[in-house]
Short mmCIF file of C-alpha atoms in Angstrom, two decimals:
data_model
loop_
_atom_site.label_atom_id
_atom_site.label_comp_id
_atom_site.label_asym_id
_atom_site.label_seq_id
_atom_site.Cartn_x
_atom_site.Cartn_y
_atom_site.Cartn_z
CA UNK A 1 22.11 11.89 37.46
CA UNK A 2 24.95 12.66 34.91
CA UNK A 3 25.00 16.35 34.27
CA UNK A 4 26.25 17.27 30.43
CA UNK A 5 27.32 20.49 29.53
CA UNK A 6 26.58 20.89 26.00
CA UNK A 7 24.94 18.21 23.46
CA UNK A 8 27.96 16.95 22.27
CA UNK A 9 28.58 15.67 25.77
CA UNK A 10 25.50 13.75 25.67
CA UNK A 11 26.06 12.43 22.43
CA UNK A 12 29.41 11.12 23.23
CA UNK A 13 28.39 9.45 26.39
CA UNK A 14 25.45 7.76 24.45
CA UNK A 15 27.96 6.70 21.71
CA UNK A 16 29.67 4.99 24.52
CA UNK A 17 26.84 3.45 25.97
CA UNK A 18 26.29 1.90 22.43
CA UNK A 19 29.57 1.16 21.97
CA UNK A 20 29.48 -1.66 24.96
CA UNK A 21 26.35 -2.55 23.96
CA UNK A 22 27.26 -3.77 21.05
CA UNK A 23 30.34 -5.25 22.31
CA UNK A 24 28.33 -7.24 25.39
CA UNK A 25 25.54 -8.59 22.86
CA UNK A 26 28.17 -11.24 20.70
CA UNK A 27 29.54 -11.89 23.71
CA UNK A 28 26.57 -12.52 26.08
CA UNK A 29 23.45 -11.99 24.92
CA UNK A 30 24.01 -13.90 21.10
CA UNK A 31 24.51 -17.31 23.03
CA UNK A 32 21.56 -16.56 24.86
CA UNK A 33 19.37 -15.96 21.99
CA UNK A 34 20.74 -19.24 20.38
CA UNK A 35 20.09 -21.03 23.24
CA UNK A 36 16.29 -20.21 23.34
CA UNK A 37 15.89 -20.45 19.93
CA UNK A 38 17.46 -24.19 19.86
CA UNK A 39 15.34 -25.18 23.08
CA UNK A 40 12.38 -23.85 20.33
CA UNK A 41 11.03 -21.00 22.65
CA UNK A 42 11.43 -18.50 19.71
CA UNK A 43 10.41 -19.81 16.08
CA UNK A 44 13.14 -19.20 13.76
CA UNK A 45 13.05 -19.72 10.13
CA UNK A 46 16.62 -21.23 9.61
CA UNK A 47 19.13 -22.42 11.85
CA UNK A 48 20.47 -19.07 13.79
CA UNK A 49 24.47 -20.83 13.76
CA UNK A 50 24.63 -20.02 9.79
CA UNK A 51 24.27 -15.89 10.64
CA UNK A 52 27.81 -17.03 12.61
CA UNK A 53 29.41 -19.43 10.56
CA UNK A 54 28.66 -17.95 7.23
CA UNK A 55 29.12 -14.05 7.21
CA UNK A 56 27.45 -13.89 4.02
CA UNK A 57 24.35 -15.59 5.14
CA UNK A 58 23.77 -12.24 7.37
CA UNK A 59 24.11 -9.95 4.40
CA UNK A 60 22.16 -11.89 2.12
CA UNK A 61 19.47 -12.12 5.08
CA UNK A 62 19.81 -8.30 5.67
CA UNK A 63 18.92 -7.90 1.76
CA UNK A 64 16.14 -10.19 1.71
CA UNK A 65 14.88 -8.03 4.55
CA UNK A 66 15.94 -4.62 2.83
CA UNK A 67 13.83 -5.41 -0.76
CA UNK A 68 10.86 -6.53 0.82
CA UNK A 69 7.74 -4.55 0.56
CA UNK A 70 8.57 -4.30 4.24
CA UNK A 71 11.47 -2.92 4.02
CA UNK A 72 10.36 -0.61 1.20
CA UNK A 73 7.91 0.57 3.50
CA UNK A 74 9.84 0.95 6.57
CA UNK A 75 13.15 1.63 5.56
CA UNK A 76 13.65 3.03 1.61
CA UNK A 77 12.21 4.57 -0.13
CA UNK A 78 9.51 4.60 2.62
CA UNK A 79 8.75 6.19 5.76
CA UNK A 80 12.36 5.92 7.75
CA UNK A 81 14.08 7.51 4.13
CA UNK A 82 11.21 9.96 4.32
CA UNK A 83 11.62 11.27 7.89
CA UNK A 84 15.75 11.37 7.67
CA UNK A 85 15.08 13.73 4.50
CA UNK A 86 12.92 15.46 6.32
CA UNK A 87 15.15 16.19 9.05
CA UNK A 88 18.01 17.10 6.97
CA UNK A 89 15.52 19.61 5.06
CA UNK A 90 14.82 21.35 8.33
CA UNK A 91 18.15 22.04 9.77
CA UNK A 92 18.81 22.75 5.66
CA UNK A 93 16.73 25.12 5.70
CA UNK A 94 17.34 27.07 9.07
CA UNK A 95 21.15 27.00 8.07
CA UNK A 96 20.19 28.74 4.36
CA UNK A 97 18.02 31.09 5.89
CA UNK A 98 20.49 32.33 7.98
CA UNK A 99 23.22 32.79 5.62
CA UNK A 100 20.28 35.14 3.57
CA UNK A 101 19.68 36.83 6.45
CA UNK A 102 23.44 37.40 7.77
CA UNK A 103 23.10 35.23 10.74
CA UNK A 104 24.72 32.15 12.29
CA UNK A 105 21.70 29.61 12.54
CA UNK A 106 21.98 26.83 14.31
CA UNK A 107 25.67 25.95 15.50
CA UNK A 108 26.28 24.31 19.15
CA UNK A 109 24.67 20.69 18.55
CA UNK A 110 27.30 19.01 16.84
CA UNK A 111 31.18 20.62 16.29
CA UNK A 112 30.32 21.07 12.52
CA UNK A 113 27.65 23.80 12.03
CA UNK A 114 25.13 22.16 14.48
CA UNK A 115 24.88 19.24 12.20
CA UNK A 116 23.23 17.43 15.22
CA UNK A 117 20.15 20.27 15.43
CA UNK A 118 17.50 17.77 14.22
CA UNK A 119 18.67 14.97 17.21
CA UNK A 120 18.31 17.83 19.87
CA UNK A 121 15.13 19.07 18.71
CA UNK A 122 13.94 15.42 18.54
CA UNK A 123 14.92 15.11 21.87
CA UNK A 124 13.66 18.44 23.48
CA UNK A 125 10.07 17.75 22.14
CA UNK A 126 10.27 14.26 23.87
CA UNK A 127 10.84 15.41 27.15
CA UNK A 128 8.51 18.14 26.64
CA UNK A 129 4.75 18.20 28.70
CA UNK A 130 1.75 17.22 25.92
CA UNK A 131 -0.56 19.62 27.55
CA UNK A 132 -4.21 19.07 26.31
CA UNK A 133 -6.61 22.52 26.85
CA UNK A 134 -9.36 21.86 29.30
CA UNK A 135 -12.56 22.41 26.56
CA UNK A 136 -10.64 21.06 24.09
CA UNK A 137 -12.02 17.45 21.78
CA UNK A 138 -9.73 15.43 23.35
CA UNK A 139 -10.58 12.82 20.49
CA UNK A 140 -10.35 15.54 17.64
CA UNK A 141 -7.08 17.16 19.21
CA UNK A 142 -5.43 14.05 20.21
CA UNK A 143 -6.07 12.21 16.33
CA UNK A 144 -4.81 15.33 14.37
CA UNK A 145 -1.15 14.81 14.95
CA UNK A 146 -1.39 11.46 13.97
CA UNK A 147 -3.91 11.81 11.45
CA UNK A 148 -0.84 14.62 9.50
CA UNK A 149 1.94 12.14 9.56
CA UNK A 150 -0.46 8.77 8.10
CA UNK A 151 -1.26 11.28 5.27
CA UNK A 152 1.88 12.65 4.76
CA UNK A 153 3.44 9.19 5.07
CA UNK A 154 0.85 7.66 2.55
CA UNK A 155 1.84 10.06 -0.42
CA UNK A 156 4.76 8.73 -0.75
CA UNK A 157 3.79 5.07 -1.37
CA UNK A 158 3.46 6.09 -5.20
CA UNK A 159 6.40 8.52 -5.97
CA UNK A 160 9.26 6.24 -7.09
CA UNK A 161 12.61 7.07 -6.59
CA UNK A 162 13.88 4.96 -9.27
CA UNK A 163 11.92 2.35 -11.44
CA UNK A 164 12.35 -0.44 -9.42
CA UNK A 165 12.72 1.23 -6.01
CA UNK A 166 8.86 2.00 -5.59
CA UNK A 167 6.67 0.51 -2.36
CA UNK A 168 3.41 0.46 -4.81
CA UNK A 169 4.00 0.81 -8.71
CA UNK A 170 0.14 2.27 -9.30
CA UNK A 171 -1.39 2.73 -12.69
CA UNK A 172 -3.46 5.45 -10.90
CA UNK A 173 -0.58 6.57 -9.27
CA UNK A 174 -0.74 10.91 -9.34
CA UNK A 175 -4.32 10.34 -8.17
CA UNK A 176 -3.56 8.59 -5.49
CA UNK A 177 -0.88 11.70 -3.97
CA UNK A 178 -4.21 14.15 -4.61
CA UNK A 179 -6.43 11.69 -3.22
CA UNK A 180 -4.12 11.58 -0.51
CA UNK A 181 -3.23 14.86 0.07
CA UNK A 182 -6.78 16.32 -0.25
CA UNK A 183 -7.14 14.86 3.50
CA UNK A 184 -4.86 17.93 4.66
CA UNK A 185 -7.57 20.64 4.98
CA UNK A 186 -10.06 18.28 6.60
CA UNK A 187 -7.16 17.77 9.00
CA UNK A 188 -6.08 21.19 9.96
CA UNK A 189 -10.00 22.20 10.57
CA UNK A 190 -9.88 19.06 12.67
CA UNK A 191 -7.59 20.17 15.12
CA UNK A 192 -8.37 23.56 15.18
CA UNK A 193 -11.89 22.16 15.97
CA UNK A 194 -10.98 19.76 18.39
CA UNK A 195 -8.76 22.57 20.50
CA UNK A 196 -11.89 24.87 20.77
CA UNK A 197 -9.43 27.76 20.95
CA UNK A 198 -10.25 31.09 18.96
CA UNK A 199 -6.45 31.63 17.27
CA UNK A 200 -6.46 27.81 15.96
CA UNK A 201 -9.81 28.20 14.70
CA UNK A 202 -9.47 31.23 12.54
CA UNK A 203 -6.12 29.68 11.51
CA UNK A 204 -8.43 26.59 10.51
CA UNK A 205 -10.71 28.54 8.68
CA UNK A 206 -7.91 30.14 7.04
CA UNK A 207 -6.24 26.61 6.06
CA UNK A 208 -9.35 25.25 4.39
CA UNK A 209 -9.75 28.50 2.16
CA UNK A 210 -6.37 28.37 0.78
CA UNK A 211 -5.93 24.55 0.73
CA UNK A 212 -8.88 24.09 -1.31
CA UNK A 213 -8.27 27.12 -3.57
CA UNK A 214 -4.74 26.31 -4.57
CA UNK A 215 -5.28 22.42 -4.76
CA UNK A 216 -7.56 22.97 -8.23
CA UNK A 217 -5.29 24.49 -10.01
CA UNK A 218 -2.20 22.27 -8.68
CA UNK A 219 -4.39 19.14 -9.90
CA UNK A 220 -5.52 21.18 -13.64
CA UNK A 221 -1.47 21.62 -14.18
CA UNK A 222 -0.61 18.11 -14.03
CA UNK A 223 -2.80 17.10 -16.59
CA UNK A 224 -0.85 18.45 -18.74
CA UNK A 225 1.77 15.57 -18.04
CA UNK A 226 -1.40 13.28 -18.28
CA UNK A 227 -2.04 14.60 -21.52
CA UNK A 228 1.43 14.11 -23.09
CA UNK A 229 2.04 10.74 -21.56
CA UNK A 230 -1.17 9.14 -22.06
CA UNK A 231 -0.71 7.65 -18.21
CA UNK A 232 -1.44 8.49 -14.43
CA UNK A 233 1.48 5.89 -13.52
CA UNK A 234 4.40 7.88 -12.29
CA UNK A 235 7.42 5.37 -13.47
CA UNK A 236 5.90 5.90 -16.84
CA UNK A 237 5.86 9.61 -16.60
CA UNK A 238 9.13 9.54 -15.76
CA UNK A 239 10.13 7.15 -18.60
CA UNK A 240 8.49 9.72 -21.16
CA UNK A 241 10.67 11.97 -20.30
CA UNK A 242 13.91 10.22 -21.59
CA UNK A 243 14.48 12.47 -24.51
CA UNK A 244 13.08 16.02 -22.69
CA UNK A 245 11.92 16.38 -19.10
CA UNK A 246 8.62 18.10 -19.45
CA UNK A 247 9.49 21.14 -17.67
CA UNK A 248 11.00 22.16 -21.03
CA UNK A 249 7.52 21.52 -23.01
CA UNK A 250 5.21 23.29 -20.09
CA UNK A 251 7.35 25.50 -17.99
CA UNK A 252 3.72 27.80 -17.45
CA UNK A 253 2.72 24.18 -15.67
CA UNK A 254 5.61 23.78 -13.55
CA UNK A 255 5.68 27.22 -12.37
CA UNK A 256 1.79 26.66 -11.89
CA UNK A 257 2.62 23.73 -9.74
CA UNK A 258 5.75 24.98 -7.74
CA UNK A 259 3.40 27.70 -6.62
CA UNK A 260 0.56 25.86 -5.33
CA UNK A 261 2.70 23.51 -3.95
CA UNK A 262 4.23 26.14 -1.67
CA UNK A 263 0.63 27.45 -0.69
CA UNK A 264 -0.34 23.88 0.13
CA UNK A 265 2.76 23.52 2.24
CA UNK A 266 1.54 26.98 4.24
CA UNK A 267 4.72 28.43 3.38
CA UNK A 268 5.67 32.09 2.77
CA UNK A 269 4.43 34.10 1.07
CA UNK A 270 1.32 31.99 1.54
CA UNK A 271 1.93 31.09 5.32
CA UNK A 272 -1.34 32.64 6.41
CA UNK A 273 -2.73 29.98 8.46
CA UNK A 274 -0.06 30.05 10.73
CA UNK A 275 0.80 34.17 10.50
CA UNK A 276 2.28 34.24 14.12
CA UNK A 277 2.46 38.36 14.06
CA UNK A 278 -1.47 38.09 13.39
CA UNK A 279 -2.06 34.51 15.17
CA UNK A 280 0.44 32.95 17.39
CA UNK A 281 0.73 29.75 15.04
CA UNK A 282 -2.75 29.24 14.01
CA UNK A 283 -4.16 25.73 13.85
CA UNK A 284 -0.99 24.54 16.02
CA UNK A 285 -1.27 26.87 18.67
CA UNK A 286 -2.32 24.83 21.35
CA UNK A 287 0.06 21.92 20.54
CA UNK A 288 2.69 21.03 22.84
CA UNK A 289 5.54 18.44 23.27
CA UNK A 290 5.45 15.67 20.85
CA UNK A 291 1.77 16.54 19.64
CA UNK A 292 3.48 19.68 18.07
CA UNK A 293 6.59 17.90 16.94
CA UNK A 294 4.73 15.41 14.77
CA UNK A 295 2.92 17.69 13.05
CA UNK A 296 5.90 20.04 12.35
CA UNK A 297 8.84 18.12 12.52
CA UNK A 298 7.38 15.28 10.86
CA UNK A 299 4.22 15.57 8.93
CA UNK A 300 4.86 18.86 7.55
CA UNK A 301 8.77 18.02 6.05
CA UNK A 302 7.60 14.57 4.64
CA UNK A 303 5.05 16.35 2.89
CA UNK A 304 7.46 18.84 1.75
CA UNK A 305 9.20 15.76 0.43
CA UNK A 306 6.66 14.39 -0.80
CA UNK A 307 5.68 17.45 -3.06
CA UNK A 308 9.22 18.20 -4.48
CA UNK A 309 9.33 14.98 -5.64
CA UNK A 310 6.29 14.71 -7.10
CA UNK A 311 7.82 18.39 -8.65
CA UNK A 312 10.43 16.61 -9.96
CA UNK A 313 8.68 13.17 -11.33
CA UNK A 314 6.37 15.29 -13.64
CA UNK A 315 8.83 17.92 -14.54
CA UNK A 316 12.21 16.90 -14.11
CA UNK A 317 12.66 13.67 -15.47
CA UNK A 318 13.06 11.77 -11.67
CA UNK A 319 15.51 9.29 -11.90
CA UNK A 320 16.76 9.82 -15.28
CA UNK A 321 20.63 11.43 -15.77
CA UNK A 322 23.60 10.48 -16.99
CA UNK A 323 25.64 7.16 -15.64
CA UNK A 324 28.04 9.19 -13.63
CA UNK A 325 25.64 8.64 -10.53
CA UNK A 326 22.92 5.87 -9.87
CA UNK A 327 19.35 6.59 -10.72
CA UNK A 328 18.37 7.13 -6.74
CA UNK A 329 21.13 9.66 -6.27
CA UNK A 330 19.73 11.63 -9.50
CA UNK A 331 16.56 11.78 -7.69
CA UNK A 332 17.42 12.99 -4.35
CA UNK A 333 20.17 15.17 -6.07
CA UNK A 334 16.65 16.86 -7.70
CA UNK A 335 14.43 16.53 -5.02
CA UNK A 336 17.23 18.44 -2.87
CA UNK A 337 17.55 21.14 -5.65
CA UNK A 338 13.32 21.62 -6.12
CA UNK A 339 13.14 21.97 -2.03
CA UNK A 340 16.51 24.44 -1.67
CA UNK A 341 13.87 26.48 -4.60
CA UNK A 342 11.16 26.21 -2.14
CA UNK A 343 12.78 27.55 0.49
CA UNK A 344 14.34 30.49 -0.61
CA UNK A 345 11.19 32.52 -1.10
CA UNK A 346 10.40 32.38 3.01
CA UNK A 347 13.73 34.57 2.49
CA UNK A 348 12.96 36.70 -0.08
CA UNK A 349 8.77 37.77 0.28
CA UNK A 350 6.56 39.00 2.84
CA UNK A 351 3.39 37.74 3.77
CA UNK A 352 0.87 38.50 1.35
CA UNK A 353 -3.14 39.65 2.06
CA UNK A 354 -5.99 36.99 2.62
CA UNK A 355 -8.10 38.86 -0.58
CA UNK A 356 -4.57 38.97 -2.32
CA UNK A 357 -4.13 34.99 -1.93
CA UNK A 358 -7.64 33.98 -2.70
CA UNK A 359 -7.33 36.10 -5.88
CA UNK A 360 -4.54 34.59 -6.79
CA UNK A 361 -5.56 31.02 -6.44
CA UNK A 362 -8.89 31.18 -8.27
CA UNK A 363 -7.47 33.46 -11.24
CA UNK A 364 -4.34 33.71 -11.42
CA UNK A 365 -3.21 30.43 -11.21
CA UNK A 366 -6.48 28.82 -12.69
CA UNK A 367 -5.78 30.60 -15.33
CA UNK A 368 -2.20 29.87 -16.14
CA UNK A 369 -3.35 26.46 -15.37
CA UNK A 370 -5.75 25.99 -18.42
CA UNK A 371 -3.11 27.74 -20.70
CA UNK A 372 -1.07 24.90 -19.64
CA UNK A 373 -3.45 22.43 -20.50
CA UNK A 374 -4.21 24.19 -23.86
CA UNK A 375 -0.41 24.14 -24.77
CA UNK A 376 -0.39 20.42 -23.70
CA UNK A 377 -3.08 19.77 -26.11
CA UNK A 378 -1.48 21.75 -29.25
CA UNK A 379 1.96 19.53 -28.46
CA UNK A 380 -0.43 16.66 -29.12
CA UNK A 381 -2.14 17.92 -32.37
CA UNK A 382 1.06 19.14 -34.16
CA UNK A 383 2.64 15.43 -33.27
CA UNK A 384 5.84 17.06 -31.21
CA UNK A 385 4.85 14.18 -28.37
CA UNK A 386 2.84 10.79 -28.96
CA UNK A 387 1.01 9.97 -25.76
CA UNK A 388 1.19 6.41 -24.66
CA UNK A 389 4.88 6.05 -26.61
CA UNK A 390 7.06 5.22 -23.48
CA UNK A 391 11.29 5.48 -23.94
#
């Protein structure tokens, strides 16, 4: 077996590999293919000798392909958008935090600031043991990783990243995200169930409690938006925003939101389910391999997506900007800028108090959030916004 000494070697020698595997497939394996596809082994829905004759015929293919609701699914805005983002958030994040915190971060995967982090990590977990505890739920424990990344994955069906580019234009569309992401606490006491461990099932316990008592308030701010609009469709949120993104009309509701949405994400200072000084890593304790890398590498980031652009749909106008860039790259230009404001507080604050957090979430922020919701209502009655009146 090849030994490599660093990452980059691997990577090199893989780029290879793929190098003459690409070169060997026109050459050998295309006439193949054609050949079992004329002798009618493989159904094909045109003649494969166009793809070569007619250059054009592959791109026009490869577009058909791309603006399908299969491709909007699959490939953008959907899940393979979605997990690239989210990989580019973590290694993001890990290099920002370590600039706050006067250290390097990651560096020697990849020769330009270990750019190439997210592959290795990728890789690591794959080779990596799943090791299931003896008295665990199999069922339970085995379903929960999977379980975190269909939920996580399904909230983004709705958000759209520009009015066309959308895999399901919903006129019930911001219900649908807290429809979906209301599964999330039933999840994490599902696997800290199923591993029948004492540190994942505090860290469980701890998960439902805050999920549930920041979600309320997170749902009471965006009916604010509701209010204004007239609409639960997103694209038409984002269209009454034309003249002023809303964040300028309730900023008490998007600081109500940007809150909860960080205690629904378990971050600091609301990481308490996972407080490793107080419980190894909670409700993920006794994941392993793969197992742990869906539901952290995966599930968690896309929902982190998923929530900063929700963030910016209600509040910041989504797609909407001036014609120097294109509509998607105002969004993810954004979306970046809500989730580099996310993370900078897991710099900044400790962890606060169980008491201190459940306080928080059923006054605090309930409170704020029905201020919100009264201002909303006065921008109505004094005729500053017309709901249903879409730019």
């Amino acid at each position: 077996m090849k030994r490599f000494d660093s990452f980059t070697d691997f990577v090199l020698h893989f780029v290879k590999i793929l190098f003459w595997v690409i070169v060997i497939f026109p050459i050998v394996l295309a006439p193949i293919l054609l050949m079992i596809i004329e002798m009618k082994w493989i159904p094909f829905p045109v003649s494969p000798y166009i793809f070569i004759m007619d250059p054009f015929a592959v791109i026009d293919f490869q577009m058909k392909i791309f603006t399908s609701d299969f491709g909007k699914i699959s490939l953008f805005p959907g899940f393979t958008f979605a997990a690239a983002f989210a990989a580019i958030i973590g290694l993001w994040e890990r290099k920002l935090l370590a600039k706050l915190q006067l250290r390097v971060g990651p560096l020697y995967a990849g020769k330009f600031e270990g750019i190439l982090q997210p592959i290795a990590d990728v890789l690591k977990l794959i080779t990596k043991e799943i090791v299931t505890p003896n008295k665990a739920d199999k069922l339970l424990f085995l379903a929960a990783p999977f379980a975190t990344v269909a939920i996580a994955s399904a909230a983004i069906a709705v958000i759209p990243v520009s009015e066309f580019w959308v895999i399901s234009r919903s006129d019930l569309g911001l219900l649908v995200i807290f429809a979906t992401i209301g599964f999330f606490p039933l999840v994490a006491l599902m696997a800290a169930w199923g591993s029948n461990s004492k540190y994942p099932f505090l860290g469980g316990i701890r998960a439902l409690h805050q999920l549930v008592s920041y979600e309320i308030p997170m749902i009471i701010s965006t009916l604010g938006v509701v209010i204004l609009t007239g609409s639960l469709n997103l694209v038409d949120i984002v269209k009454a925003q034309a003249g002023l993104p809303f964040i300028v009309l309730m900023p008490i509701g998007a600081f109500v939101f940007f809150w909860t949405a960080l205690a629904e994400l378990e971050r600091i200072p609301f990481d308490l389910p996972e407080a490793e000084s107080e419980l190894v890593a909670g409700w993920l304790t006794e994941y392993t391999g793969m197992n742990f890398g869906l539901i952290l590498g995966i599930a968690v980031y896309v929902k982190f997506y998923a929530l900063a652009a929700v963030f910016t749909t209600l509040f910041l106008g989504g797609w909407l900007g001036p014609s120097i860039l294109l509509p998607e790259l105002w969004f993810i230009l954004k979306t970046f800028i809500v989730i580099t404001a996310m993370i900078l507080p897991r710099g900044l604050f400790p962890r606060i108090r169980l008491d201190m957090l459940l306080r928080r979430g059923w006054i605090n922020m309930m409170l704020l959030a029905f201020i919100n919701l009264f201002i909303s209502v006065l921008i109505v009655q004094f005729g500053i916004v017309t709901p249903g009146v879409v730019s």
